[in-house]
Amino acid sequence: MFKGSIVALITPFKDGSIDRKSLKNLIDFHVENGTDAIVVAGTTGESATLTFPEHEELINLAVEYADKRIPIIAGTGANATHEAIALTKSAEKAGADGSLQIVPYYNKPTQEGIYQHFKAICEETNIPLILYNIPSRTGTDMLPETFARLYADFPNVIGLKEATGNVARVSEQIALTNPDVIILSGDDALTLPMMAVGAKGVISVANNLVPKDIAEMCRLALEGNFEEARKIHDKYWKLFKTLFIETNPIPVKTAAYLMGLIDDIEMRLPLYYMKKENEEKLKQVLKEYGLIK
């Protein structure tokens, strides 16, 4: 359920609210194009600027629109443990298939603090948890030993989204746990290298735009056909890099709008529209891939 190509879904907004029509269309788009699962209300979904009611609404809508055709993983992490517990309980009640739990940001907890944070969530919920380690966003690196301890102690901790940029972390995590642990790349550019040493897939930004090809690359890699998978990786390398010329999700949301996947480019401050020169670079790359005219 939580292997292969998992999209870190953008959240469409219109007139200050969640754009329900575009959200449903996006979920249908991913079902039709072979995406393995959908993360809603993650970083790419602008979770930091959602109100609590919106956060819950987004997860409820995603579960409703998916209608069991594709697994929904709800981003329900927070830097306050009680908030993470409340959001995770709500997602579980809504029928989400799993939860993505970011390491608490800004607080800069110790490794023991990280352990106690996730322990508290595990003790209050039963939904499968994928932990999310991204020090560049959170200011804190959850060390492999801390994840391994959580994985051993709590059966609902099933995996990790690893976004340190360090491919060796995959091998470290497997050595401390077991080969079946679900390690997912948090960076499109590193998906194939990480899968080559045991990762099970990716939570992908690029999947928002080219889901069929990212799903195929992951399928080939899981089958051990790295020669063919590398052809797809090489083909989309330029796109992977271009989607991060400004802070994620600004470029991917702009691209989705240009491709007609969403009705409005609206983002939440402090995220703002792309610089014109960067938007032109993005348009050029999208044209090269035949994604826009």
GROMACS .gro file of C-alpha atoms in nm:
model
  293
    1MET     CA    1   0.000   0.000   0.000
    2PHE     CA    2   0.278   0.246   0.084
    3LYS     CA    3   0.533   0.157  -0.182
    4GLY     CA    4   0.611   0.290  -0.527
    5SER     CA    5   0.512   0.634  -0.647
    6ILE     CA    6   0.325   0.836  -0.385
    7VAL     CA    7   0.231   1.193  -0.479
    8ALA     CA    8   0.286   1.480  -0.238
    9LEU     CA    9  -0.034   1.645  -0.357
   10ILE     CA   10  -0.068   2.020  -0.398
   11THR     CA   11  -0.371   2.180  -0.234
   12PRO     CA   12  -0.579   2.382  -0.481
   13PHE     CA   13  -0.727   2.703  -0.345
   14LYS     CA   14  -0.984   2.940  -0.494
   15ASP     CA   15  -1.111   3.263  -0.342
   16GLY     CA   16  -0.940   3.183  -0.012
   17SER     CA   17  -1.088   2.833   0.029
   18ILE     CA   18  -1.008   2.478  -0.075
   19ASP     CA   19  -1.106   2.433  -0.440
   20ARG     CA   20  -1.313   2.115  -0.414
   21LYS     CA   21  -1.362   2.073  -0.788
   22SER     CA   22  -0.991   2.091  -0.864
   23LEU     CA   23  -0.911   1.861  -0.570
   24LYS     CA   24  -1.146   1.594  -0.702
   25ASN     CA   25  -1.000   1.630  -1.051
   26LEU     CA   26  -0.647   1.589  -0.915
   27ILE     CA   27  -0.738   1.271  -0.729
   28ASP     CA   28  -0.910   1.130  -1.039
   29PHE     CA   29  -0.599   1.222  -1.242
   30HIS     CA   30  -0.375   1.021  -1.010
   31VAL     CA   31  -0.607   0.722  -1.003
   32GLU     CA   32  -0.616   0.720  -1.383
   33ASN     CA   33  -0.237   0.751  -1.415
   34GLY     CA   34  -0.128   0.475  -1.181
   35THR     CA   35  -0.010   0.668  -0.876
   36ASP     CA   36   0.024   0.425  -0.584
   37ALA     CA   37  -0.097   0.654  -0.303
   38ILE     CA   38  -0.169   1.021  -0.227
   39VAL     CA   39  -0.033   1.235   0.055
   40VAL     CA   40  -0.266   1.525   0.134
   41ALA     CA   41  -0.192   1.813   0.371
   42GLY     CA   42   0.183   1.761   0.352
   43THR     CA   43   0.445   2.031   0.300
   44THR     CA   44   0.369   2.038  -0.073
   45GLY     CA   45   0.002   2.075   0.022
   46GLU     CA   46   0.078   2.394   0.218
   47SER     CA   47  -0.018   2.234   0.547
   48ALA     CA   48   0.153   2.507   0.749
   49THR     CA   49  -0.103   2.764   0.634
   50LEU     CA   50  -0.416   2.552   0.667
   51THR     CA   51  -0.649   2.630   0.954
   52PHE     CA   52  -0.745   2.333   1.173
   53PRO     CA   53  -1.094   2.313   1.017
   54GLU     CA   54  -0.941   2.331   0.666
   55HIS     CA   55  -0.686   2.063   0.752
   56GLU     CA   56  -0.962   1.828   0.861
   57GLU     CA   57  -1.182   1.926   0.565
   58LEU     CA   58  -0.902   1.854   0.317
   59ILE     CA   59  -0.843   1.507   0.457
   60ASN     CA   60  -1.214   1.427   0.470
   61LEU     CA   61  -1.262   1.543   0.111
   62ALA     CA   62  -0.963   1.342  -0.012
   63VAL     CA   63  -1.093   1.024   0.151
   64GLU     CA   64  -1.439   1.089   0.004
   65TYR     CA   65  -1.311   1.163  -0.347
   66ALA     CA   66  -1.066   0.871  -0.348
   67ASP     CA   67  -1.354   0.639  -0.256
   68LYS     CA   68  -1.110   0.356  -0.176
   69ARG     CA   69  -0.968   0.362  -0.530
   70ILE     CA   70  -0.629   0.481  -0.402
   71PRO     CA   71  -0.480   0.499  -0.050
   72ILE     CA   72  -0.487   0.838   0.123
   73ILE     CA   73  -0.202   0.928   0.357
   74ALA     CA   74  -0.287   1.229   0.570
   75GLY     CA   75  -0.020   1.477   0.670
   76THR     CA   76  -0.107   1.523   1.038
   77GLY     CA   77   0.223   1.618   1.196
   78ALA     CA   78   0.273   1.932   1.403
   79ASN     CA   79   0.533   2.090   1.628
   80ALA     CA   80   0.294   2.064   1.923
   81THR     CA   81   0.234   1.702   2.019
   82HIS     CA   82  -0.126   1.758   2.129
   83GLU     CA   83  -0.203   1.914   1.788
   84ALA     CA   84  -0.047   1.620   1.603
   85ILE     CA   85  -0.253   1.379   1.812
   86ALA     CA   86  -0.576   1.570   1.746
   87LEU     CA   87  -0.514   1.587   1.369
   88THR     CA   88  -0.414   1.220   1.353
   89LYS     CA   89  -0.724   1.109   1.544
   90SER     CA   90  -0.936   1.314   1.305
   91ALA     CA   91  -0.769   1.156   1.000
   92GLU     CA   92  -0.815   0.809   1.146
   93LYS     CA   93  -1.183   0.880   1.206
   94ALA     CA   94  -1.216   1.009   0.848
   95GLY     CA   95  -1.086   0.679   0.712
   96ALA     CA   96  -0.739   0.780   0.596
   97ASP     CA   97  -0.517   0.480   0.524
   98GLY     CA   98  -0.207   0.624   0.689
   99SER     CA   99  -0.049   0.931   0.841
  100LEU     CA  100   0.266   1.123   0.749
  101GLN     CA  101   0.426   1.260   1.067
  102ILE     CA  102   0.692   1.527   1.031
  103VAL     CA  103   0.963   1.563   1.295
  104PRO     CA  104   0.853   1.859   1.514
  105TYR     CA  105   0.978   2.181   1.358
  106TYR     CA  106   1.112   2.501   1.515
  107ASN     CA  107   1.121   2.357   1.870
  108LYS     CA  108   1.445   2.169   1.793
  109PRO     CA  109   1.374   1.879   2.032
  110THR     CA  110   1.643   1.638   2.145
  111GLN     CA  111   1.643   1.280   2.015
  112GLU     CA  112   1.461   1.178   2.334
  113GLY     CA  113   1.208   1.455   2.275
  114ILE     CA  114   1.149   1.328   1.921
  115TYR     CA  115   1.101   0.976   2.056
  116GLN     CA  116   0.855   1.091   2.322
  117HIS     CA  117   0.661   1.300   2.068
  118PHE     CA  118   0.602   1.005   1.836
  119LYS     CA  119   0.548   0.770   2.131
  120ALA     CA  120   0.260   0.987   2.248
  121ILE     CA  121   0.101   0.982   1.901
  122CYS     CA  122   0.142   0.604   1.874
  123GLU     CA  123  -0.022   0.550   2.211
  124GLU     CA  124  -0.326   0.760   2.117
  125THR     CA  125  -0.387   0.628   1.762
  126ASN     CA  126  -0.385   0.304   1.561
  127ILE     CA  127  -0.338   0.439   1.208
  128PRO     CA  128  -0.012   0.339   1.029
  129LEU     CA  129   0.248   0.614   1.065
  130ILE     CA  130   0.519   0.713   0.819
  131LEU     CA  131   0.764   0.943   0.995
  132TYR     CA  132   0.913   1.232   0.799
  133ASN     CA  133   1.271   1.347   0.849
  134ILE     CA  134   1.359   1.671   0.669
  135PRO     CA  135   1.616   1.871   0.868
  136SER     CA  136   1.629   2.153   0.613
  137ARG     CA  137   1.268   2.236   0.703
  138THR     CA  138   1.252   2.136   1.069
  139GLY     CA  139   1.594   2.235   1.201
  140THR     CA  140   1.630   1.891   1.363
  141ASP     CA  141   1.764   1.562   1.225
  142MET     CA  142   1.600   1.247   1.357
  143LEU     CA  143   1.895   1.008   1.376
  144PRO     CA  144   1.868   0.652   1.243
  145GLU     CA  145   1.892   0.511   1.596
  146THR     CA  146   1.588   0.713   1.703
  147PHE     CA  147   1.379   0.591   1.411
  148ALA     CA  148   1.493   0.233   1.470
  149ARG     CA  149   1.390   0.258   1.834
  150LEU     CA  150   1.044   0.384   1.739
  151TYR     CA  151   1.009   0.120   1.468
  152ALA     CA  152   1.094  -0.154   1.718
  153ASP     CA  153   0.871  -0.023   1.996
  154PHE     CA  154   0.551   0.068   1.809
  155PRO     CA  155   0.391  -0.153   1.541
  156ASN     CA  156   0.205   0.141   1.388
  157VAL     CA  157   0.538   0.305   1.292
  158ILE     CA  158   0.577   0.137   0.954
  159GLY     CA  159   0.820   0.358   0.767
  160LEU     CA  160   1.011   0.677   0.706
  161LYS     CA  161   1.018   0.951   0.447
  162GLU     CA  162   1.390   1.031   0.435
  163ALA     CA  163   1.473   1.378   0.305
  164THR     CA  164   1.821   1.444   0.439
  165GLY     CA  165   1.974   1.419   0.092
  166ASN     CA  166   2.195   1.136   0.221
  167VAL     CA  167   2.152   0.811   0.029
  168ALA     CA  168   2.357   0.625   0.290
  169ARG     CA  169   2.076   0.681   0.540
  170VAL     CA  170   1.873   0.413   0.360
  171SER     CA  171   2.139   0.152   0.430
  172GLU     CA  172   2.174   0.273   0.789
  173GLN     CA  173   1.800   0.246   0.852
  174ILE     CA  174   1.780  -0.103   0.701
  175ALA     CA  175   2.082  -0.221   0.902
  176LEU     CA  176   1.918  -0.101   1.224
  177THR     CA  177   1.572  -0.243   1.141
  178ASN     CA  178   1.512  -0.497   0.863
  179PRO     CA  179   1.499  -0.513   0.482
  180ASP     CA  180   1.119  -0.486   0.484
  181VAL     CA  181   1.113  -0.143   0.647
  182ILE     CA  182   0.941   0.113   0.425
  183ILE     CA  183   1.195   0.385   0.347
  184LEU     CA  184   1.067   0.643   0.098
  185SER     CA  185   1.268   0.907  -0.081
  186GLY     CA  186   1.171   1.265  -0.005
  187ASP     CA  187   1.356   1.402  -0.308
  188ASP     CA  188   1.270   1.315  -0.669
  189ALA     CA  189   1.631   1.354  -0.780
  190LEU     CA  190   1.739   1.086  -0.528
  191THR     CA  191   1.455   0.838  -0.573
  192LEU     CA  192   1.640   0.600  -0.802
  193PRO     CA  193   1.971   0.603  -0.608
  194MET     CA  194   1.781   0.542  -0.284
  195MET     CA  195   1.576   0.260  -0.434
  196ALA     CA  196   1.897   0.101  -0.558
  197VAL     CA  197   2.003   0.048  -0.195
  198GLY     CA  198   1.664  -0.059  -0.058
  199ALA     CA  199   1.414   0.227  -0.048
  200LYS     CA  200   1.063   0.123  -0.146
  201GLY     CA  201   0.958   0.432  -0.340
  202VAL     CA  202   0.911   0.807  -0.320
  203ILE     CA  203   0.676   1.072  -0.188
  204SER     CA  204   0.710   1.281  -0.499
  205VAL     CA  205   0.663   1.641  -0.603
  206ALA     CA  206   0.717   1.572  -0.974
  207ASN     CA  207   0.442   1.310  -0.961
  208ASN     CA  208   0.196   1.602  -0.953
  209LEU     CA  209   0.286   1.665  -1.318
  210VAL     CA  210   0.406   1.334  -1.470
  211PRO     CA  211   0.247   1.062  -1.254
  212LYS     CA  212   0.246   0.783  -1.511
  213ASP     CA  213   0.621   0.801  -1.572
  214ILE     CA  214   0.718   0.835  -1.205
  215ALA     CA  215   0.499   0.534  -1.125
  216GLU     CA  216   0.665   0.336  -1.404
  217MET     CA  217   1.014   0.430  -1.284
  218CYS     CA  218   0.932   0.310  -0.933
  219ARG     CA  219   0.772  -0.012  -1.061
  220LEU     CA  220   1.081  -0.092  -1.268
  221ALA     CA  221   1.310  -0.018  -0.973
  222LEU     CA  222   1.107  -0.241  -0.740
  223GLU     CA  223   1.137  -0.518  -0.999
  224GLY     CA  224   1.515  -0.468  -1.009
  225ASN     CA  225   1.517  -0.333  -1.364
  226PHE     CA  226   1.739  -0.035  -1.291
  227GLU     CA  227   1.860   0.003  -1.649
  228GLU     CA  228   1.511   0.089  -1.774
  229ALA     CA  229   1.426   0.287  -1.458
  230ARG     CA  230   1.736   0.499  -1.511
  231LYS     CA  231   1.612   0.602  -1.855
  232ILE     CA  232   1.308   0.763  -1.691
  233HIS     CA  233   1.523   0.916  -1.416
  234ASP     CA  234   1.756   1.067  -1.676
  235LYS     CA  235   1.467   1.192  -1.887
  236TYR     CA  236   1.314   1.389  -1.600
  237TRP     CA  237   1.632   1.502  -1.424
  238LYS     CA  238   1.592   1.857  -1.554
  239LEU     CA  239   1.231   1.872  -1.435
  240PHE     CA  240   1.328   1.740  -1.091
  241LYS     CA  241   1.578   2.024  -1.047
  242THR     CA  242   1.360   2.296  -1.200
  243LEU     CA  243   1.077   2.225  -0.956
  244PHE     CA  244   1.304   2.353  -0.680
  245ILE     CA  245   1.432   2.677  -0.834
  246GLU     CA  246   1.208   2.846  -0.577
  247THR     CA  247   1.064   2.715  -0.250
  248ASN     CA  248   0.843   2.409  -0.291
  249PRO     CA  249   0.550   2.407  -0.371
  250ILE     CA  250   0.567   2.738  -0.560
  251PRO     CA  251   0.708   2.596  -0.888
  252VAL     CA  252   0.501   2.277  -0.895
  253LYS     CA  253   0.180   2.462  -0.820
  254THR     CA  254   0.261   2.714  -1.091
  255ALA     CA  255   0.330   2.428  -1.332
  256ALA     CA  256   0.005   2.252  -1.242
  257TYR     CA  257  -0.185   2.572  -1.319
  258LEU     CA  258  -0.003   2.622  -1.649
  259MET     CA  259  -0.088   2.262  -1.742
  260GLY     CA  260  -0.456   2.315  -1.661
  261LEU     CA  261  -0.457   2.067  -1.373
  262ILE     CA  262  -0.598   2.325  -1.131
  263ASP     CA  263  -0.827   2.622  -1.193
  264ASP     CA  264  -0.634   2.882  -0.994
  265ILE     CA  265  -0.268   2.940  -0.904
  266GLU     CA  266  -0.365   3.076  -0.561
  267MET     CA  267  -0.114   3.016  -0.280
  268ARG     CA  268  -0.114   3.112   0.086
  269LEU     CA  269   0.117   3.383   0.214
  270PRO     CA  270   0.403   3.383   0.296
  271LEU     CA  271   0.435   3.175  -0.023
  272TYR     CA  272   0.411   3.403  -0.324
  273TYR     CA  273   0.413   3.394  -0.701
  274MET     CA  274   0.734   3.307  -0.885
  275LYS     CA  275   0.978   3.568  -1.002
  276LYS     CA  276   0.907   3.635  -1.370
  277GLU     CA  277   1.250   3.513  -1.481
  278ASN     CA  278   1.206   3.188  -1.290
  279GLU     CA  279   0.856   3.140  -1.424
  280GLU     CA  280   0.994   3.175  -1.776
  281LYS     CA  281   1.256   2.908  -1.699
  282LEU     CA  282   0.982   2.680  -1.569
  283LYS     CA  283   0.767   2.740  -1.878
  284GLN     CA  284   1.059   2.657  -2.105
  285VAL     CA  285   1.124   2.327  -1.927
  286LEU     CA  286   0.753   2.236  -1.936
  287LYS     CA  287   0.753   2.306  -2.311
  288GLU     CA  288   1.058   2.085  -2.358
  289TYR     CA  289   0.870   1.798  -2.198
  290GLY     CA  290   0.557   1.867  -2.401
  291LEU     CA  291   0.358   1.946  -2.089
  292ILE     CA  292   0.248   2.286  -2.217
  293LYS     CA  293   0.250   2.443  -2.563
   0.00000   0.00000   0.00000
